mmCIF file of C-alpha atoms and ligand atoms in Angstrom:
data_model
loop_
_atom_site.group_PDB
_atom_site.id
_atom_site.type_symbol
_atom_site.label_atom_id
_atom_site.label_comp_id
_atom_site.label_asym_id
_atom_site.label_seq_id
_atom_site.Cartn_x
_atom_site.Cartn_y
_atom_site.Cartn_z
ATOM 1 C CA MET A 286 -0.091 -0.024 0.050
ATOM 2 C CA LYS A 287 1.826 3.184 -1.097
ATOM 3 C CA SER A 288 1.866 6.356 1.123
ATOM 4 C CA ASP A 289 3.320 9.550 0.579
ATOM 5 C CA MET A 290 5.128 8.939 4.111
ATOM 6 C CA TYR A 291 7.513 6.488 2.337
ATOM 7 C CA SER A 292 7.950 8.735 -0.780
ATOM 8 C CA LYS A 293 7.258 12.383 -0.805
ATOM 9 C CA HIS A 294 8.347 12.544 3.046
ATOM 10 C CA ALA A 295 11.140 9.929 2.646
ATOM 11 C CA GLU A 296 13.674 12.308 4.122
ATOM 12 C CA LYS A 297 11.567 13.710 6.921
ATOM 13 C CA TYR A 298 10.739 10.075 7.678
ATOM 14 C CA ASP A 299 14.474 9.279 7.934
ATOM 15 C CA ALA A 300 14.931 12.226 10.302
ATOM 16 C CA ALA A 301 11.939 11.190 12.567
ATOM 17 C CA VAL A 302 12.857 7.437 12.941
ATOM 18 C CA GLN A 303 16.520 8.092 14.080
ATOM 19 C CA ASN A 304 15.564 8.696 17.775
ATOM 20 C CA ASN A 305 11.923 8.350 18.237
ATOM 21 C CA ILE A 306 10.472 6.117 20.786
ATOM 22 C CA TYR A 307 8.534 3.696 18.610
ATOM 23 C CA ASN A 308 11.278 2.951 16.008
ATOM 24 C CA ALA A 309 14.397 3.653 17.714
ATOM 25 C CA HIS A 310 13.665 2.560 21.465
ATOM 26 C CA LEU A 311 11.269 -0.107 20.743
ATOM 27 C CA GLU A 312 10.934 -1.493 17.110
ATOM 28 C CA ARG A 313 14.711 -1.808 16.457
ATOM 29 C CA PRO A 314 16.147 -3.093 19.664
ATOM 30 C CA SER A 315 13.576 -5.715 19.770
ATOM 31 C CA LEU A 316 14.078 -6.857 16.377
ATOM 32 C CA GLN A 317 17.854 -6.693 16.505
ATOM 33 C CA ALA A 318 17.823 -8.728 19.816
ATOM 34 C CA MET A 319 16.300 -11.651 17.733
ATOM 35 C CA LEU A 320 19.439 -11.658 15.073
ATOM 36 C CA GLY A 321 22.094 -14.031 15.662
ATOM 37 C CA ASP A 322 25.743 -13.427 14.720
ATOM 38 C CA LEU A 323 25.616 -11.749 11.111
ATOM 39 C CA THR A 324 29.474 -11.873 10.400
ATOM 40 C CA GLY A 325 29.972 -12.858 6.752
ATOM 41 C CA CYS A 326 26.184 -13.152 6.207
ATOM 42 C CA HIS A 327 24.230 -12.090 2.945
ATOM 43 C CA ILE A 328 21.124 -10.298 4.113
ATOM 44 C CA LEU A 329 18.003 -9.207 2.220
ATOM 45 C CA ASP A 330 16.332 -6.080 3.669
ATOM 46 C CA LEU A 331 12.744 -6.212 2.472
ATOM 47 C CA GLY A 332 11.043 -2.717 2.621
ATOM 48 C CA CYS A 333 14.409 -1.154 3.707
ATOM 49 C CA GLY A 334 13.087 2.198 4.025
ATOM 50 C CA THR A 335 15.683 4.800 4.531
ATOM 51 C CA GLY A 336 18.531 2.258 5.344
ATOM 52 C CA VAL A 337 18.764 2.568 8.936
ATOM 53 C CA TYR A 338 18.718 -1.080 9.437
ATOM 54 C CA ALA A 339 21.070 -1.592 6.570
ATOM 55 C CA GLU A 340 23.800 0.479 8.309
ATOM 56 C CA TYR A 341 23.227 -1.492 11.311
ATOM 57 C CA LEU A 342 23.611 -4.954 9.439
ATOM 58 C CA PHE A 343 26.869 -3.509 7.957
ATOM 59 C CA ASP A 344 27.993 -2.398 11.366
ATOM 60 C CA GLN A 345 27.418 -6.195 12.527
ATOM 61 C CA GLY A 346 29.746 -7.519 9.951
ATOM 62 C CA ALA A 347 27.228 -8.541 7.090
ATOM 63 C CA LYS A 348 29.196 -9.352 3.909
ATOM 64 C CA LYS A 349 26.480 -8.225 1.557
ATOM 65 C CA VAL A 350 23.105 -6.389 2.199
ATOM 66 C CA THR A 351 20.498 -6.422 -0.619
ATOM 67 C CA CYS A 352 17.986 -3.568 0.102
ATOM 68 C CA VAL A 353 14.512 -3.595 -1.734
ATOM 69 C CA ASP A 354 11.835 -1.170 -1.321
ATOM 70 C CA TYR A 355 8.839 -0.213 -3.853
ATOM 71 C CA SER A 356 9.654 3.431 -3.087
ATOM 72 C CA GLN A 357 12.464 4.715 -5.525
ATOM 73 C CA ASP A 358 12.803 7.733 -3.026
ATOM 74 C CA MET A 359 13.893 5.499 -0.338
ATOM 75 C CA ILE A 360 16.314 3.479 -2.528
ATOM 76 C CA ASP A 361 17.686 6.745 -3.508
ATOM 77 C CA LEU A 362 18.114 7.882 -0.171
ATOM 78 C CA VAL A 363 19.808 4.640 0.882
ATOM 79 C CA THR A 364 22.138 4.827 -1.977
ATOM 80 C CA LYS A 365 23.018 8.523 -1.071
ATOM 81 C CA LYS A 366 23.496 7.639 2.499
ATOM 82 C CA LEU A 367 25.596 4.410 2.226
ATOM 83 C CA GLY A 368 26.751 3.992 -1.300
ATOM 84 C CA ALA A 369 29.968 5.682 -0.878
ATOM 85 C CA GLU A 370 31.017 3.662 2.184
ATOM 86 C CA PHE A 371 29.338 0.254 1.550
ATOM 87 C CA GLY A 372 28.456 0.547 -2.172
ATOM 88 C CA HIS A 373 30.931 -2.543 -3.019
ATOM 89 C CA ARG A 374 28.905 -4.694 -0.359
ATOM 90 C CA MET A 375 25.355 -3.496 -1.194
ATOM 91 C CA THR A 376 22.589 -3.781 -3.925
ATOM 92 C CA ALA A 377 19.641 -1.514 -3.627
ATOM 93 C CA TYR A 378 16.784 -1.610 -6.087
ATOM 94 C CA ALA A 379 12.973 -0.546 -6.360
ATOM 95 C CA GLN A 380 10.677 -3.298 -6.502
ATOM 96 C CA ASP A 381 6.959 -4.206 -5.079
ATOM 97 C CA ILE A 382 7.754 -7.142 -2.963
ATOM 98 C CA THR A 383 3.998 -8.471 -3.539
ATOM 99 C CA ILE A 384 5.178 -9.444 -6.962
ATOM 100 C CA GLY A 385 7.784 -11.809 -5.412
ATOM 101 C CA LEU A 386 11.397 -11.598 -5.367
ATOM 102 C CA PRO A 387 12.244 -12.491 -9.010
ATOM 103 C CA SER A 388 15.858 -10.932 -8.817
ATOM 104 C CA GLU A 389 16.782 -13.172 -6.031
ATOM 105 C CA SER A 390 18.326 -16.503 -6.726
ATOM 106 C CA SER A 391 16.731 -19.810 -4.857
ATOM 107 C CA ASN A 392 18.765 -20.965 -1.729
ATOM 108 C CA SER A 393 20.904 -17.720 -1.646
ATOM 109 C CA LEU A 394 20.491 -15.905 1.204
ATOM 110 C CA ASP A 395 21.517 -16.277 5.006
ATOM 111 C CA VAL A 396 19.002 -13.809 6.700
ATOM 112 C CA ILE A 397 16.066 -11.769 5.636
ATOM 113 C CA ILE A 398 14.732 -8.977 7.787
ATOM 114 C CA CYS A 399 11.423 -7.228 7.013
ATOM 115 C CA PRO A 400 10.869 -4.618 9.850
ATOM 116 C CA LEU A 401 7.389 -2.910 9.740
ATOM 117 C CA VAL A 402 6.291 -3.692 6.211
ATOM 118 C CA LEU A 403 4.004 -6.796 6.252
ATOM 119 C CA HIS A 404 0.921 -4.864 7.139
ATOM 120 C CA TYR A 405 1.078 -2.885 3.830
ATOM 121 C CA ILE A 406 0.852 -6.088 2.191
ATOM 122 C CA LYS A 407 -2.689 -7.813 1.382
ATOM 123 C CA ASP A 408 -1.726 -11.240 0.890
ATOM 124 C CA LEU A 409 1.022 -12.755 2.974
ATOM 125 C CA THR A 410 1.109 -16.218 1.515
ATOM 126 C CA PRO A 411 2.902 -15.636 -1.861
ATOM 127 C CA LEU A 412 5.461 -13.488 -0.046
ATOM 128 C CA PHE A 413 6.474 -16.215 2.601
ATOM 129 C CA ALA A 414 6.501 -18.798 -0.181
ATOM 130 C CA GLU A 415 9.236 -16.484 -1.787
ATOM 131 C CA VAL A 416 11.016 -16.073 1.494
ATOM 132 C CA ASN A 417 11.306 -19.879 1.935
ATOM 133 C CA ARG A 418 12.586 -20.224 -1.835
ATOM 134 C CA VAL A 419 15.418 -17.590 -1.540
ATOM 135 C CA LEU A 420 16.574 -18.688 1.923
ATOM 136 C CA LYS A 421 19.529 -21.133 2.264
ATOM 137 C CA LEU A 422 18.611 -24.186 4.305
ATOM 138 C CA GLY A 423 19.061 -23.107 7.834
ATOM 139 C CA GLY A 424 18.578 -19.305 7.012
ATOM 140 C CA TYR A 425 16.035 -17.306 8.795
ATOM 141 C CA MET A 426 13.759 -14.395 8.620
ATOM 142 C CA VAL A 427 13.038 -11.916 11.301
ATOM 143 C CA PHE A 428 10.151 -9.672 10.876
ATOM 144 C CA SER A 429 8.011 -7.066 12.832
ATOM 145 C CA THR A 430 4.672 -5.774 12.136
ATOM 146 C CA HIS A 431 1.759 -3.959 13.931
ATOM 147 C CA HIS A 432 0.470 -6.150 16.853
ATOM 148 C CA PRO A 433 -3.084 -7.816 16.014
ATOM 149 C CA PHE A 434 -4.330 -6.740 19.219
ATOM 150 C CA ALA A 435 -3.110 -3.189 19.010
ATOM 151 C CA ASP A 436 -4.778 -2.837 15.377
ATOM 152 C CA PHE A 437 -7.999 -4.445 16.690
ATOM 153 C CA GLU A 438 -8.503 -1.114 18.325
ATOM 154 C CA CYS A 439 -9.119 0.570 15.195
ATOM 155 C CA SER A 440 -11.464 -2.143 13.700
ATOM 156 C CA LEU A 441 -14.452 -0.818 12.000
ATOM 157 C CA SER A 442 -16.142 -4.342 11.859
ATOM 158 C CA GLY A 443 -15.642 -5.346 15.349
ATOM 159 C CA ASN A 444 -14.606 -8.808 13.963
ATOM 160 C CA TYR A 445 -10.927 -9.564 15.113
ATOM 161 C CA PHE A 446 -10.842 -12.346 12.679
ATOM 162 C CA GLU A 447 -11.717 -10.506 9.509
ATOM 163 C CA GLN A 448 -8.835 -8.748 7.596
ATOM 164 C CA GLU A 449 -9.544 -5.149 7.394
ATOM 165 C CA ARG A 450 -7.999 -2.156 5.177
ATOM 166 C CA VAL A 451 -7.554 0.547 7.513
ATOM 167 C CA THR A 452 -6.508 4.422 6.921
ATOM 168 C CA GLU A 453 -5.110 6.578 9.496
ATOM 169 C CA THR A 454 -3.434 9.971 9.791
ATOM 170 C CA TRP A 455 -0.147 9.959 11.435
ATOM 171 C CA ASP A 456 2.087 12.714 12.578
ATOM 172 C CA THR A 457 5.334 10.894 12.282
ATOM 173 C CA VAL A 458 7.102 13.518 10.140
ATOM 174 C CA GLY A 459 5.921 16.557 11.821
ATOM 175 C CA GLU A 460 2.686 17.094 9.726
ATOM 176 C CA PRO A 461 -0.290 14.846 9.205
ATOM 177 C CA VAL A 462 0.195 12.264 6.348
ATOM 178 C CA GLU A 463 -2.480 9.411 5.416
ATOM 179 C CA VAL A 464 -1.215 5.842 5.833
ATOM 180 C CA THR A 465 -3.264 2.698 4.856
ATOM 181 C CA PHE A 466 -2.670 -0.801 6.216
ATOM 182 C CA TYR A 467 -3.929 -4.227 6.611
ATOM 183 C CA ARG A 468 -5.181 -5.167 9.912
ATOM 184 C CA ARG A 469 -5.285 -8.938 10.373
ATOM 185 C CA SER A 470 -5.465 -11.492 13.140
ATOM 186 C CA LEU A 471 -2.497 -13.672 14.563
ATOM 187 C CA THR A 472 -3.933 -16.680 13.058
ATOM 188 C CA ASP A 473 -3.711 -15.132 9.516
ATOM 189 C CA ILE A 474 -0.136 -14.318 9.997
ATOM 190 C CA MET A 475 0.775 -17.714 11.350
ATOM 191 C CA ALA A 476 -1.107 -19.497 8.516
ATOM 192 C CA ALA A 477 0.931 -17.566 6.123
ATOM 193 C CA ILE A 478 4.131 -18.655 7.509
ATOM 194 C CA THR A 479 3.303 -22.229 8.060
ATOM 195 C CA ALA A 480 2.012 -22.615 4.597
ATOM 196 C CA SER A 481 5.364 -21.629 3.121
ATOM 197 C CA GLY A 482 7.104 -24.510 5.012
ATOM 198 C CA LEU A 483 9.101 -22.346 7.244
ATOM 199 C CA ALA A 484 9.124 -22.809 11.044
ATOM 200 C CA VAL A 485 8.540 -20.148 13.672
ATOM 201 C CA THR A 486 11.429 -20.438 15.954
ATOM 202 C CA GLN A 487 10.747 -17.254 18.068
ATOM 203 C CA LEU A 488 7.908 -14.804 18.842
ATOM 204 C CA THR A 489 8.053 -11.639 21.112
ATOM 205 C CA GLU A 490 6.054 -8.653 21.422
ATOM 206 C CA GLY A 491 9.061 -6.297 21.997
ATOM 207 C CA LYS A 492 10.104 -4.227 24.988
ATOM 208 C CA ALA A 493 10.801 -0.346 24.960
ATOM 209 C CA ASP A 494 14.335 0.275 26.126
ATOM 210 C CA GLU A 495 15.397 2.594 29.102
ATOM 211 C CA LYS A 496 16.003 5.637 26.783
ATOM 212 C CA ALA A 497 12.509 5.658 25.810
ATOM 213 C CA LYS A 498 11.625 6.732 29.371
ATOM 214 C CA THR A 499 13.814 9.827 29.220
ATOM 215 C CA ILE A 500 11.849 10.887 26.015
ATOM 216 C CA SER A 501 8.547 10.310 27.268
ATOM 217 C CA ALA A 502 7.757 8.577 30.720
ATOM 218 C CA GLU A 503 3.978 8.497 29.809
ATOM 219 C CA THR A 504 4.521 6.704 26.333
ATOM 220 C CA TYR A 505 7.025 4.460 28.085
ATOM 221 C CA GLU A 506 4.537 3.633 30.744
ATOM 222 C CA HIS A 507 2.014 2.786 27.969
ATOM 223 C CA LEU A 508 4.333 0.584 26.080
ATOM 224 C CA SER A 509 5.210 -1.219 29.302
ATOM 225 C CA LYS A 510 1.644 -2.395 29.562
ATOM 226 C CA ASN A 511 0.348 -2.689 26.240
ATOM 227 C CA PRO A 512 1.596 -4.448 22.968
ATOM 228 C CA ASN A 513 2.349 -2.429 19.984
ATOM 229 C CA PHE A 514 4.493 -4.368 17.669
ATOM 230 C CA LEU A 515 4.883 -8.253 17.065
ATOM 231 C CA PHE A 516 8.445 -9.634 16.203
ATOM 232 C CA VAL A 517 8.761 -13.128 14.614
ATOM 233 C CA LYS A 518 11.698 -15.483 13.636
ATOM 234 C CA CYS A 519 11.073 -18.291 11.163
ATOM 235 C CA GLN A 520 13.622 -20.552 9.721
ATOM 236 C CA LYS A 521 13.955 -22.777 6.752
ATOM 237 C CA PHE A 522 14.650 -26.427 7.987
ATOM 238 C CA ALA A 523 13.970 -28.361 4.819
HETATM 239 C C1 SAM B 62 7.452 1.695 7.972
HETATM 240 S S1 SAM B 62 8.511 1.821 6.769
HETATM 241 C C2 SAM B 62 9.907 0.674 7.328
HETATM 242 C C3 SAM B 62 11.166 1.009 6.823
HETATM 243 C C4 SAM B 62 12.328 0.219 7.483
HETATM 244 N N1 SAM B 62 12.038 -1.452 7.351
HETATM 245 C C5 SAM B 62 12.518 0.607 8.876
HETATM 246 O O1 SAM B 62 12.127 -0.234 9.810
HETATM 247 O O2 SAM B 62 13.189 1.568 9.059
HETATM 248 C C6 SAM B 62 7.894 0.514 5.532
HETATM 249 C C7 SAM B 62 8.645 0.490 4.271
HETATM 250 O O3 SAM B 62 8.020 -0.484 3.418
HETATM 251 C C8 SAM B 62 8.054 -0.249 2.075
HETATM 252 N N2 SAM B 62 6.859 -1.049 1.603
HETATM 253 C C9 SAM B 62 5.605 -0.960 1.700
HETATM 254 N N3 SAM B 62 4.886 -1.875 0.912
HETATM 255 C C10 SAM B 62 5.842 -2.454 0.126
HETATM 256 C C11 SAM B 62 5.955 -3.330 -0.931
HETATM 257 N N4 SAM B 62 4.663 -4.012 -1.499
HETATM 258 N N5 SAM B 62 7.092 -3.525 -1.612
HETATM 259 C C12 SAM B 62 8.181 -3.178 -1.168
HETATM 260 N N6 SAM B 62 8.205 -2.271 -0.169
HETATM 261 C C13 SAM B 62 7.307 -1.736 0.509
HETATM 262 C C14 SAM B 62 7.715 1.286 2.215
HETATM 263 O O4 SAM B 62 8.072 2.005 1.009
HETATM 264 C C15 SAM B 62 8.642 1.855 3.400
HETATM 265 O O5 SAM B 62 9.741 2.055 3.083
#
């Protein structure tokens, strides 16, 4: 689901997520805690956004990072920010991942990350099938997405088990921007993973770090008691 947030406002989005609570002090530390040793790994960053994760992956010793995002503005930004330092180890291209991963070879990747992207995708089943195809045996994917219980608060149908398209206005970049995403049940997320043949090896609901408290004690308190994101690790065993 395209949004101006990730195209027209790409630079402002980049500035906003560097140190905010939800991305920098809840989502990133929670997802990064699920990654193993990345030294020498070839990693696919699905829905890479502004490259804040790619930079982290290089810092952790990744041999190669492939960044994919359907926003050309995001790909331009990643290339501008990281191209000079990591260009020889990085590939970045614009593509809608709902059409699959046609540029990626089967059994070629050690790790795939997909932070905060899946709620923009209507049908997860073909995507997980592609993830399974391109991962090496023993390779794994870690993703984060909106927590189904948190999103149920904005349900219009009142039916938790029904997938819904939700449009909200977010102030992430200092001005109101409309964002549309899909709300779905935990059952639907798990069904798409298991249909692909991948096995879930870890599931967490994240934890805001202590720095969040210094930014907003109120938000930290809220996040300590309410789920906001879901984090899943799934692995290719066969
Ligand atoms: C919330 S941002 C997250 C960016 C980055 N993963 C991070 O955590 O900083 C979501 C990103 O997913 C991308 N995206 C959404 N739907 C996509 C699709 N179908 N194919 C490729 N990228 C997509 C958007 O363009 C945007 O950059």
